mmCIF file of C-alpha atoms in Angstrom:
data_model
loop_
_atom_site.group_PDB
_atom_site.id
_atom_site.type_symbol
_atom_site.label_atom_id
_atom_site.label_comp_id
_atom_site.label_asym_id
_atom_site.label_seq_id
_atom_site.Cartn_x
_atom_site.Cartn_y
_atom_site.Cartn_z
ATOM 1 C CA MET A 1 112.224 264.210 55.250
ATOM 2 C CA LEU A 2 110.914 267.349 56.804
ATOM 3 C CA ILE A 3 107.226 267.926 56.606
ATOM 4 C CA THR A 4 106.192 271.279 57.718
ATOM 5 C CA HIS A 5 102.625 271.938 59.321
ATOM 6 C CA ASP A 6 101.167 273.271 56.130
ATOM 7 C CA THR A 7 102.633 270.334 53.875
ATOM 8 C CA ARG A 8 100.970 267.850 56.494
ATOM 9 C CA CYS A 9 97.412 269.678 56.414
ATOM 10 C CA ALA A 10 97.684 269.405 52.489
ATOM 11 C CA LEU A 11 98.539 265.793 52.752
ATOM 12 C CA ASP A 12 95.702 264.994 55.186
ATOM 13 C CA ALA A 13 93.428 266.818 52.784
ATOM 14 C CA VAL A 14 94.497 265.168 49.628
ATOM 15 C CA VAL A 15 94.378 261.709 51.297
ATOM 16 C CA ASP A 16 90.837 262.449 52.675
ATOM 17 C CA LEU A 17 89.891 263.997 48.986
ATOM 18 C CA VAL A 18 90.951 260.692 47.147
ATOM 19 C CA ASN A 19 89.174 258.768 49.756
ATOM 20 C CA THR A 20 85.778 260.368 49.180
ATOM 21 C CA ALA A 21 85.561 258.514 45.821
ATOM 22 C CA PRO A 22 83.419 255.709 45.920
ATOM 23 C CA GLU A 23 85.178 252.346 45.462
ATOM 24 C CA ASP A 24 82.680 250.623 43.404
ATOM 25 C CA ASP A 25 79.230 251.374 41.778
ATOM 26 C CA ASP A 26 77.394 250.592 44.988
ATOM 27 C CA ALA A 27 79.471 252.675 47.336
ATOM 28 C CA ARG A 28 78.313 256.392 48.355
ATOM 29 C CA ASP A 29 80.486 259.311 46.956
ATOM 30 C CA GLY A 30 81.676 261.238 49.613
ATOM 31 C CA LEU A 31 81.468 264.384 47.770
ATOM 32 C CA ALA A 32 77.807 263.873 46.808
ATOM 33 C CA THR A 33 76.531 267.393 47.377
ATOM 34 C CA VAL A 34 77.813 270.994 47.906
ATOM 35 C CA ALA A 35 77.130 270.489 51.539
ATOM 36 C CA SER A 36 79.520 267.632 51.924
ATOM 37 C CA LEU A 37 82.143 269.705 49.858
ATOM 38 C CA ALA A 38 81.527 272.322 52.379
ATOM 39 C CA ASP A 39 81.875 269.969 55.289
ATOM 40 C CA PHE A 40 85.318 268.773 53.559
ATOM 41 C CA VAL A 41 86.416 272.431 53.478
ATOM 42 C CA GLY A 42 85.385 272.860 57.050
ATOM 43 C CA LYS A 43 87.075 269.647 58.543
ATOM 44 C CA HIS A 44 90.373 270.668 56.716
ATOM 45 C CA GLU A 45 90.241 274.278 57.701
ATOM 46 C CA ILE A 46 90.907 275.304 54.222
ATOM 47 C CA SER A 47 91.231 279.199 54.037
ATOM 48 C CA ASP A 48 90.255 281.735 51.480
ATOM 49 C CA VAL A 49 87.190 279.814 50.211
ATOM 50 C CA GLY A 50 84.141 281.686 49.157
ATOM 51 C CA VAL A 51 80.731 280.376 48.422
ATOM 52 C CA LEU A 52 80.707 276.955 47.174
ATOM 53 C CA SER A 53 78.582 275.834 44.062
ATOM 54 C CA GLU A 54 77.723 272.864 41.862
ATOM 55 C CA PHE A 55 80.650 274.122 39.416
ATOM 56 C CA ASP A 56 82.974 273.847 42.449
ATOM 57 C CA LEU A 57 81.784 270.307 43.405
ATOM 58 C CA SER A 58 82.222 269.043 39.960
ATOM 59 C CA ALA A 59 85.676 270.680 39.653
ATOM 60 C CA VAL A 60 87.032 269.203 42.815
ATOM 61 C CA ARG A 61 85.631 265.677 41.913
ATOM 62 C CA LYS A 62 87.627 265.986 38.690
ATOM 63 C CA ILE A 63 90.914 266.906 40.487
ATOM 64 C CA ARG A 64 90.185 264.068 42.796
ATOM 65 C CA ASP A 65 90.205 261.630 40.040
ATOM 66 C CA ARG A 66 93.520 263.113 38.930
ATOM 67 C CA PHE A 67 94.971 262.970 42.522
ATOM 68 C CA ALA A 68 93.919 259.274 42.687
ATOM 69 C CA GLY A 69 96.181 258.812 39.542
ATOM 70 C CA VAL A 70 99.121 259.985 41.525
ATOM 71 C CA PHE A 71 98.609 257.572 44.409
ATOM 72 C CA ALA A 72 98.076 254.776 41.464
ATOM 73 C CA ALA A 73 101.229 255.885 39.730
ATOM 74 C CA THR A 74 103.797 253.000 39.319
ATOM 75 C CA ASP A 75 106.827 255.152 38.963
ATOM 76 C CA ALA A 76 107.817 258.787 39.759
ATOM 77 C CA ARG A 77 107.688 260.141 36.045
ATOM 78 C CA ILE A 78 104.057 259.203 36.013
ATOM 79 C CA ALA A 79 103.399 260.781 39.308
ATOM 80 C CA ALA A 80 105.442 263.800 38.181
ATOM 81 C CA GLY A 81 103.360 264.239 35.090
ATOM 82 C CA LEU A 82 100.194 264.212 36.793
ATOM 83 C CA ILE A 83 101.387 266.696 39.561
ATOM 84 C CA ASN A 84 102.672 269.012 36.987
ATOM 85 C CA GLU A 85 99.357 269.138 35.180
ATOM 86 C CA LEU A 86 97.379 269.664 38.285
ATOM 87 C CA VAL A 87 99.644 272.465 39.498
ATOM 88 C CA ALA A 88 100.103 274.119 36.193
ATOM 89 C CA ALA A 89 96.173 274.009 35.610
ATOM 90 C CA ALA A 90 95.853 275.645 38.943
ATOM 91 C CA GLY A 91 97.810 278.667 37.971
ATOM 92 C CA THR A 92 100.169 278.668 41.143
ATOM 93 C CA THR A 93 101.240 281.977 42.577
ATOM 94 C CA PRO A 94 103.615 280.805 45.683
ATOM 95 C CA ARG A 95 103.199 283.407 48.442
ATOM 96 C CA LEU A 96 103.955 283.534 52.216
ATOM 97 C CA THR A 97 101.339 283.936 54.625
ATOM 98 C CA ASP A 98 100.924 283.799 58.404
ATOM 99 C CA HIS A 99 97.122 283.539 59.025
ATOM 100 C CA ASP A 100 94.937 281.961 61.740
ATOM 101 C CA GLY A 101 97.680 281.886 64.293
ATOM 102 C CA TYR A 102 100.091 279.856 62.313
ATOM 103 C CA ASP A 103 103.758 280.766 61.697
ATOM 104 C CA TRP A 104 104.831 281.715 58.126
ATOM 105 C CA HIS A 105 104.143 279.153 55.475
ATOM 106 C CA VAL A 106 103.633 279.091 51.701
ATOM 107 C CA HIS A 107 100.249 279.008 49.832
ATOM 108 C CA TYR A 108 100.813 277.998 46.413
ATOM 109 C CA PHE A 109 97.202 279.033 45.233
ATOM 110 C CA ALA A 110 96.509 282.447 43.709
ATOM 111 C CA PRO A 111 94.331 284.878 45.923
ATOM 112 C CA GLY A 112 90.730 284.204 45.132
ATOM 113 C CA ALA A 113 91.441 280.859 43.522
ATOM 114 C CA SER A 114 88.388 278.298 43.101
ATOM 115 C CA ILE A 115 88.467 275.724 45.840
ATOM 116 C CA ALA A 116 89.405 273.320 43.116
ATOM 117 C CA ASP A 117 92.291 275.225 42.147
ATOM 118 C CA HIS A 118 93.234 275.859 45.907
ATOM 119 C CA LEU A 119 93.498 272.046 46.431
ATOM 120 C CA ALA A 120 95.431 271.260 43.090
ATOM 121 C CA ALA A 121 97.924 273.785 43.980
ATOM 122 C CA ASP A 122 98.647 273.124 47.622
ATOM 123 C CA CYS A 123 97.898 269.439 47.571
ATOM 124 C CA GLY A 124 99.868 268.865 44.236
ATOM 125 C CA MET A 125 102.939 270.755 45.837
ATOM 126 C CA ALA A 126 102.769 268.618 49.058
ATOM 127 C CA LEU A 127 102.711 265.365 46.825
ATOM 128 C CA ALA A 128 105.577 267.037 44.622
ATOM 129 C CA PHE A 129 107.847 267.191 47.711
ATOM 130 C CA PHE A 130 107.658 263.526 47.950
ATOM 131 C CA VAL A 131 108.464 262.943 44.277
ATOM 132 C CA VAL A 132 111.438 265.411 44.388
ATOM 133 C CA ALA A 133 112.584 263.612 47.606
ATOM 134 C CA GLY A 134 112.594 260.432 45.675
ATOM 135 C CA GLU A 135 109.660 259.165 48.211
ATOM 136 C CA GLN A 136 107.106 258.589 45.812
ATOM 137 C CA GLU A 137 106.491 255.113 46.888
ATOM 138 C CA ARG A 138 105.261 256.468 50.304
ATOM 139 C CA LEU A 139 102.060 257.464 48.447
ATOM 140 C CA ARG A 140 100.100 254.377 48.916
ATOM 141 C CA ARG A 141 96.946 252.213 48.884
ATOM 142 C CA CYS A 142 95.788 249.952 51.607
ATOM 143 C CA GLU A 143 96.839 246.481 50.927
ATOM 144 C CA ALA A 144 93.885 244.905 52.580
ATOM 145 C CA PRO A 145 92.083 242.876 49.861
ATOM 146 C CA ASP A 146 88.756 244.725 50.524
ATOM 147 C CA CYS A 147 90.086 248.173 50.877
ATOM 148 C CA ARG A 148 91.806 250.602 48.460
ATOM 149 C CA ARG A 149 91.982 253.656 50.694
ATOM 150 C CA ALA A 150 94.920 256.104 49.848
ATOM 151 C CA PHE A 151 97.488 257.065 52.677
ATOM 152 C CA VAL A 152 100.682 258.527 52.926
ATOM 153 C CA ASP A 153 103.269 256.188 54.578
ATOM 154 C CA LEU A 154 105.229 258.354 57.105
ATOM 155 C CA SER A 155 106.718 255.297 58.925
ATOM 156 C CA ARG A 156 110.722 255.536 59.250
ATOM 157 C CA ASN A 157 111.243 252.516 57.247
ATOM 158 C CA ARG A 158 108.341 252.895 54.805
ATOM 159 C CA SER A 159 106.857 249.589 56.061
ATOM 160 C CA ARG A 160 103.285 250.819 56.375
ATOM 161 C CA ARG A 161 101.003 248.583 54.518
ATOM 162 C CA TYR A 162 97.316 249.452 55.852
ATOM 163 C CA CYS A 163 95.387 252.624 55.715
ATOM 164 C CA ASP A 164 94.529 252.109 59.393
ATOM 165 C CA SER A 165 96.328 249.427 61.431
ATOM 166 C CA ARG A 166 93.396 249.286 63.942
ATOM 167 C CA THR A 167 90.711 248.337 61.287
ATOM 168 C CA CYS A 168 92.325 247.076 58.093
ATOM 169 C CA GLY A 169 95.642 245.620 59.621
ATOM 170 C CA ASN A 170 94.133 244.337 62.587
ATOM 171 C CA ARG A 171 91.177 242.596 60.792
ATOM 172 C CA LEU A 172 93.773 240.860 58.450
ATOM 173 C CA HIS A 173 96.147 239.846 61.371
ATOM 174 C CA VAL A 174 93.148 238.437 63.166
ATOM 175 C CA ALA A 175 92.043 236.408 59.999
ATOM 176 C CA ALA A 176 95.417 235.179 59.601
ATOM 177 C CA TYR A 177 95.769 234.050 63.279
ATOM 178 C CA ARG A 178 92.544 232.299 63.061
ATOM 179 C CA ALA A 179 93.602 230.382 59.868
ATOM 180 C CA ARG A 180 96.886 229.301 61.657
ATOM 181 C CA ARG A 181 94.893 227.901 64.604
ATOM 182 C CA LYS A 182 92.486 226.378 62.305
ATOM 183 C CA GLU A 183 95.065 224.759 60.293
ATOM 184 C CA ALA A 184 96.983 223.603 63.446
ATOM 185 C CA ALA A 185 93.825 222.046 64.948
ATOM 186 C CA GLY A 186 93.626 220.087 61.689
#
């Protein structure tokens, strides 16, 4: 599956967006303030974004919840329905652009769109490519028992199980190793 630079940027943004949601009532929301939304926009170098407001923050949190549903979808039909709703509500207007030193690529959001519509359109289309390619199962949640972070499995054989092999994966492998050693020691 060919993943262009702009699609990869949109995938990174949607994964990070979904992962800003608190995992439980005690966890901190990664998008608690307009300033944290501005940091998110800056980190992902999202173009054509005006002055952000509380309205933008609320709208982005709503689409974040919808995107979380895509990662939780048990089949392609459910994922497609959610993506279709997100993209349609954003009022997509595909257009070619070559800004900021990048070659030609497609933006799916309308000029002057809100940040929520921008994310819904571009990130929704990036996820749509996976559904169209029959690769919806690559949109996953970490399998570590204490982690539910979203990620896109871009491994060749679709075998990635953890959001980060250096943290969640390594922690579980070490725990399994210690359990085996303890059992062998009897």
